[in-house]
GROMACS .gro file of C-alpha atoms in nm:
model
  251
    1MET     CA    1   2.774  -1.517  -2.096
    2GLN     CA    2   3.145  -1.581  -2.043
    3TYR     CA    3   3.203  -1.938  -1.926
    4GLU     CA    4   3.580  -1.968  -1.968
    5ILE     CA    5   3.718  -1.719  -1.716
    6THR     CA    6   4.038  -1.764  -1.519
    7ALA     CA    7   4.086  -1.699  -1.148
    8PRO     CA    8   4.302  -1.387  -1.206
    9GLN     CA    9   4.043  -1.250  -1.450
   10ILE     CA   10   3.765  -1.296  -1.194
   11LEU     CA   11   3.958  -1.108  -0.926
   12ARG     CA   12   4.050  -0.823  -1.161
   13ARG     CA   13   3.693  -0.776  -1.281
   14LEU     CA   14   3.577  -0.768  -0.922
   15GLY     CA   15   3.820  -0.482  -0.865
   16PHE     CA   16   4.103  -0.648  -0.675
   17GLY     CA   17   4.471  -0.621  -0.753
   18GLY     CA   18   4.649  -0.324  -0.906
   19PRO     CA   19   5.005  -0.188  -0.905
   20GLU     CA   20   5.036  -0.173  -0.525
   21THR     CA   21   4.923  -0.533  -0.488
   22ALA     CA   22   5.166  -0.654  -0.754
   23GLN     CA   23   5.452  -0.457  -0.595
   24ALA     CA   24   5.377  -0.600  -0.250
   25PHE     CA   25   5.386  -0.950  -0.392
   26GLU     CA   26   5.710  -0.877  -0.577
   27THR     CA   27   5.867  -0.764  -0.250
   28MET     CA   28   5.767  -1.091  -0.086
   29LYS     CA   29   5.899  -1.287  -0.384
   30MET     CA   30   6.238  -1.117  -0.359
   31GLU     CA   31   6.260  -1.212   0.008
   32LEU     CA   32   6.159  -1.567  -0.076
   33ASN     CA   33   6.434  -1.583  -0.340
   34LEU     CA   34   6.280  -1.872  -0.533
   35PRO     CA   35   6.144  -1.902  -0.887
   36LEU     CA   36   5.766  -1.924  -0.899
   37PRO     CA   37   5.540  -2.103  -1.149
   38PRO     CA   38   5.393  -1.849  -1.395
   39VAL     CA   39   5.036  -1.962  -1.323
   40TYR     CA   40   5.085  -1.919  -0.949
   41GLN     CA   41   5.262  -1.584  -0.987
   42GLU     CA   42   4.994  -1.440  -1.218
   43PHE     CA   43   4.725  -1.521  -0.965
   44MET     CA   44   4.917  -1.402  -0.660
   45GLU     CA   45   4.999  -1.068  -0.821
   46VAL     CA   46   4.625  -1.000  -0.800
   47ALA     CA   47   4.538  -1.201  -0.489
   48TRP     CA   48   4.812  -1.085  -0.251
   49ASN     CA   49   4.658  -0.935   0.066
   50CYS     CA   50   4.313  -0.979  -0.094
   51PRO     CA   51   4.041  -0.949   0.176
   52LEU     CA   52   3.812  -1.177  -0.023
   53LEU     CA   53   4.054  -1.466   0.041
   54ALA     CA   54   4.133  -1.382   0.403
   55THR     CA   55   3.971  -1.701   0.537
   56GLY     CA   56   4.080  -1.943   0.265
   57ASP     CA   57   4.324  -2.232   0.238
   58LEU     CA   58   4.566  -2.038   0.018
   59TRP     CA   59   4.824  -1.821   0.194
   60THR     CA   60   4.782  -1.472   0.047
   61GLY     CA   61   4.972  -1.248   0.288
   62GLN     CA   62   4.744  -1.050   0.517
   63MET     CA   63   4.471  -1.287   0.633
   64ILE     CA   64   4.245  -1.326   0.937
   65PRO     CA   65   4.370  -1.304   1.206
   66PHE     CA   66   4.736  -1.275   1.100
   67PRO     CA   67   4.959  -1.288   0.788
   68MET     CA   68   5.034  -1.620   0.618
   69ILE     CA   69   5.336  -1.616   0.389
   70PRO     CA   70   5.462  -1.890   0.151
   71CYS     CA   71   5.771  -2.054   0.297
   72PRO     CA   72   6.009  -2.341   0.209
   73LEU     CA   73   5.955  -2.658   0.412
   74TYR     CA   74   6.331  -2.695   0.475
   75ARG     CA   75   6.332  -2.380   0.688
   76ARG     CA   76   6.156  -2.572   0.964
   77LEU     CA   77   6.323  -2.913   0.929
   78GLU     CA   78   6.620  -3.066   1.106
   79GLU     CA   79   6.909  -3.186   0.889
   80ALA     CA   80   6.814  -3.549   0.948
   81GLU     CA   81   6.460  -3.480   0.826
   82LYS     CA   82   6.582  -3.301   0.513
   83ALA     CA   83   6.754  -3.622   0.409
   84GLN     CA   84   6.416  -3.799   0.405
   85VAL     CA   85   6.212  -3.563   0.190
   86CYS     CA   86   6.249  -3.317  -0.096
   87ASP     CA   87   6.189  -2.949  -0.027
   88TYR     CA   88   5.846  -2.793  -0.080
   89LEU     CA   89   5.731  -2.435  -0.109
   90GLU     CA   90   5.442  -2.435   0.137
   91ILE     CA   91   5.161  -2.223  -0.006
   92GLY     CA   92   4.858  -2.294   0.211
   93SER     CA   93   4.679  -2.491   0.480
   94ASP     CA   94   4.322  -2.580   0.562
   95TYR     CA   95   4.184  -2.267   0.724
   96GLY     CA   96   4.053  -2.305   1.075
   97ALA     CA   97   4.179  -2.655   1.159
   98GLY     CA   98   4.525  -2.617   1.011
   99VAL     CA   99   4.591  -2.990   1.006
  100VAL     CA  100   4.681  -3.004   0.636
  101THR     CA  101   4.956  -2.808   0.463
  102TYR     CA  102   4.976  -2.761   0.086
  103GLY     CA  103   5.298  -2.720  -0.109
  104ILE     CA  104   5.473  -2.732  -0.444
  105ARG     CA  105   5.798  -2.927  -0.475
  106THR     CA  106   6.078  -2.678  -0.521
  107GLU     CA  107   6.209  -2.890  -0.807
  108ASP     CA  108   5.876  -2.823  -0.985
  109LEU     CA  109   5.874  -2.444  -0.938
  110SER     CA  110   6.005  -2.387  -1.291
  111GLN     CA  111   5.701  -2.562  -1.440
  112GLN     CA  112   5.416  -2.357  -1.585
  113ASP     CA  113   5.143  -2.526  -1.380
  114PRO     CA  114   5.295  -2.781  -1.139
  115PRO     CA  115   5.110  -3.023  -0.907
  116VAL     CA  116   5.028  -2.943  -0.545
  117PHE     CA  117   5.099  -3.187  -0.264
  118MET     CA  118   4.960  -3.209   0.089
  119GLN     CA  119   5.096  -3.310   0.428
  120HIS     CA  120   4.868  -3.410   0.717
  121GLU     CA  121   4.986  -3.337   1.068
  122ALA     CA  122   4.894  -3.691   1.175
  123ASN     CA  123   5.169  -3.819   0.945
  124PRO     CA  124   5.545  -3.763   0.961
  125ILE     CA  125   5.641  -3.422   0.828
  126THR     CA  126   5.841  -3.601   0.562
  127GLN     CA  127   5.528  -3.772   0.423
  128TRP     CA  128   5.352  -3.583   0.143
  129SER     CA  129   5.091  -3.698  -0.110
  130LEU     CA  130   4.944  -3.557  -0.432
  131ALA     CA  131   4.648  -3.326  -0.374
  132TYR     CA  132   4.601  -3.145  -0.708
  133ASN     CA  133   4.742  -3.225  -1.051
  134LYS     CA  134   4.775  -2.853  -1.125
  135VAL     CA  135   4.825  -2.551  -0.901
  136SER     CA  136   4.570  -2.365  -1.116
  137ASP     CA  137   4.304  -2.607  -0.987
  138PHE     CA  138   4.402  -2.531  -0.627
  139LEU     CA  139   4.388  -2.156  -0.691
  140LEU     CA  140   4.053  -2.162  -0.870
  141GLU     CA  141   3.896  -2.389  -0.609
  142ASN     CA  142   4.000  -2.153  -0.331
  143LEU     CA  143   3.850  -1.856  -0.514
  144LEU     CA  144   3.525  -2.039  -0.588
  145ASN     CA  145   3.496  -2.153  -0.226
  146ALA     CA  146   3.519  -1.788  -0.125
  147LEU     CA  147   3.261  -1.671  -0.380
  148THR     CA  148   3.013  -1.943  -0.282
  149MET     CA  149   3.055  -1.857   0.088
  150VAL     CA  150   3.171  -2.205   0.187
  151GLU     CA  151   3.218  -2.205   0.566
  152TYR     CA  152   3.268  -1.825   0.579
  153ASP     CA  153   3.095  -1.515   0.440
  154THR     CA  154   3.422  -1.318   0.425
  155ALA     CA  155   3.380  -1.253   0.054
  156GLU     CA  156   3.045  -1.080   0.094
  157GLU     CA  157   3.187  -0.802   0.309
  158ALA     CA  158   3.495  -0.764   0.088
  159LEU     CA  159   3.278  -0.736  -0.224
  160GLU     CA  160   3.041  -0.487  -0.064
  161GLU     CA  161   3.340  -0.261  -0.002
  162LEU     CA  162   3.396  -0.253  -0.379
  163GLY     CA  163   3.035  -0.186  -0.473
  164TRP     CA  164   2.903  -0.540  -0.525
  165GLN     CA  165   2.603  -0.713  -0.373
  166CYS     CA  166   2.582  -1.090  -0.317
  167VAL     CA  167   2.242  -1.259  -0.332
  168ASP     CA  168   2.187  -1.619  -0.226
  169SER     CA  169   1.933  -1.749  -0.480
  170THR     CA  170   1.779  -1.992  -0.233
  171MET     CA  171   1.722  -1.737   0.041
  172ASP     CA  172   1.608  -1.478  -0.213
  173TYR     CA  173   1.335  -1.714  -0.337
  174ILE     CA  174   1.223  -1.804   0.016
  175GLN     CA  175   1.196  -1.439   0.115
  176ALA     CA  176   1.006  -1.350  -0.202
  177HIS     CA  177   0.758  -1.636  -0.146
  178ALA     CA  178   0.741  -1.625   0.233
  179GLU     CA  179   0.362  -1.662   0.235
  180GLU     CA  180   0.374  -1.990   0.042
  181GLU     CA  181   0.386  -2.308   0.253
  182ASP     CA  182   0.609  -2.493   0.007
  183ALA     CA  183   0.851  -2.203  -0.052
  184GLU     CA  184   1.154  -2.391   0.081
  185GLU     CA  185   1.075  -2.693  -0.134
  186HIS     CA  186   1.063  -2.486  -0.451
  187ALA     CA  187   1.369  -2.281  -0.355
  188ALA     CA  188   1.612  -2.562  -0.437
  189VAL     CA  189   1.872  -2.462  -0.696
  190THR     CA  190   1.856  -2.685  -1.006
  191GLU     CA  191   1.954  -2.670  -1.371
  192LYS     CA  192   1.620  -2.500  -1.430
  193THR     CA  193   1.734  -2.221  -1.196
  194LEU     CA  194   2.044  -2.173  -1.408
  195LEU     CA  195   1.848  -2.168  -1.733
  196GLN     CA  196   1.611  -1.905  -1.591
  197LYS     CA  197   1.910  -1.681  -1.534
  198GLY     CA  198   2.042  -1.731  -1.886
  199ILE     CA  199   2.310  -1.985  -1.789
  200ASP     CA  200   2.371  -2.288  -2.011
  201PRO     CA  201   2.475  -2.573  -1.775
  202ALA     CA  202   2.641  -2.757  -2.064
  203GLN     CA  203   2.890  -2.473  -2.115
  204LEU     CA  204   2.992  -2.427  -1.751
  205HIS     CA  205   3.351  -2.496  -1.651
  206TRP     CA  206   3.322  -2.716  -1.342
  207GLN     CA  207   3.591  -2.728  -1.074
  208ASP     CA  208   3.599  -3.013  -0.823
  209SER     CA  209   3.570  -2.896  -0.463
  210VAL     CA  210   3.706  -3.047  -0.143
  211TYR     CA  211   3.357  -2.982  -0.003
  212GLU     CA  212   3.220  -3.285  -0.189
  213GLY     CA  213   3.089  -3.124  -0.501
  214ARG     CA  214   3.171  -2.912  -0.803
  215ALA     CA  215   3.187  -2.536  -0.827
  216PHE     CA  216   3.163  -2.289  -1.114
  217CYS     CA  217   3.171  -1.922  -1.197
  218CYS     CA  218   3.053  -1.745  -1.510
  219TYR     CA  219   3.015  -1.379  -1.599
  220ASP     CA  220   2.747  -1.185  -1.784
  221GLU     CA  221   2.933  -0.894  -1.945
  222GLN     CA  222   2.615  -0.709  -2.045
  223THR     CA  223   2.478  -0.688  -1.691
  224GLU     CA  224   2.816  -0.702  -1.511
  225THR     CA  225   2.695  -0.998  -1.308
  226PHE     CA  226   2.886  -1.298  -1.176
  227TYR     CA  227   2.715  -1.629  -1.104
  228ALA     CA  228   2.900  -1.859  -0.865
  229GLY     CA  229   2.764  -2.195  -0.759
  230LEU     CA  230   2.853  -2.503  -0.559
  231TRP     CA  231   2.685  -2.817  -0.685
  232ASP     CA  232   2.647  -3.159  -0.528
  233GLY     CA  233   2.353  -3.272  -0.735
  234ASN     CA  234   2.083  -3.251  -0.469
  235ASP     CA  235   1.897  -2.996  -0.256
  236GLU     CA  236   2.224  -2.859  -0.118
  237ASN     CA  237   2.315  -2.686  -0.444
  238SER     CA  238   2.387  -2.317  -0.403
  239LEU     CA  239   2.396  -2.022  -0.641
  240TYR     CA  240   2.516  -1.671  -0.562
  241VAL     CA  241   2.440  -1.378  -0.787
  242ILE     CA  242   2.707  -1.109  -0.756
  243SER     CA  243   2.607  -0.782  -0.920
  244ARG     CA  244   2.688  -0.412  -0.904
  245THR     CA  245   2.507  -0.196  -0.651
  246GLU     CA  246   2.385   0.144  -0.771
  247GLU     CA  247   2.681   0.301  -0.592
  248GLY     CA  248   2.914   0.051  -0.756
  249LYS     CA  249   2.779   0.127  -1.104
  250SER     CA  250   2.847   0.498  -1.059
  251SER     CA  251   3.199   0.459  -0.916
   0.00000   0.00000   0.00000
């Protein structure tokens, strides 16, 4: 079982990215005309226009229902406002509500893995606060939210297109034990569930989630299976098993 796996590695193994994706991102980068943090660029070269992330908080080009492109904050500020705040490269917003915008200070763009700040629409546009200590945390969290179907099941359809099937462990147990009265009670995902699937909870790399919990993803190379979970320590834990379909294995 591979426990230490980066966000770009996850996307590549799922089949996303490729030369065309990297070239499309490079074209956008040239138009942006700003240096980009290596960690952010490595991820975006795989994630640009990725359908799996089309309903996430990270702007990845073509999304649902329209494109969302990284853009400097100063492009939408008046001169008087620019004097009150440093410039940010805006890289995302909370999908759906759109009340929070995420950005990296342009002065930090030369850093390997700079912090991410947030601006809430209820506050002055010049008021930003720290959201993530590292952009890599923001990127990984967005990917894990997609894989654990938080709020949206966009990822399931995108993965099916590439020959993967996504199984919700809780629902799978309930369906398999439908005749048992206490099926739902025993369907709760726990550490025992992980151990039964060959996952060592002590070796998991946990990522804090804005959805009040911690998320993880690990990969079984022998069976070509991903395990992605969102954990809050009670009956709301979730675990998705993402494995190759027969068609996917033969492609």
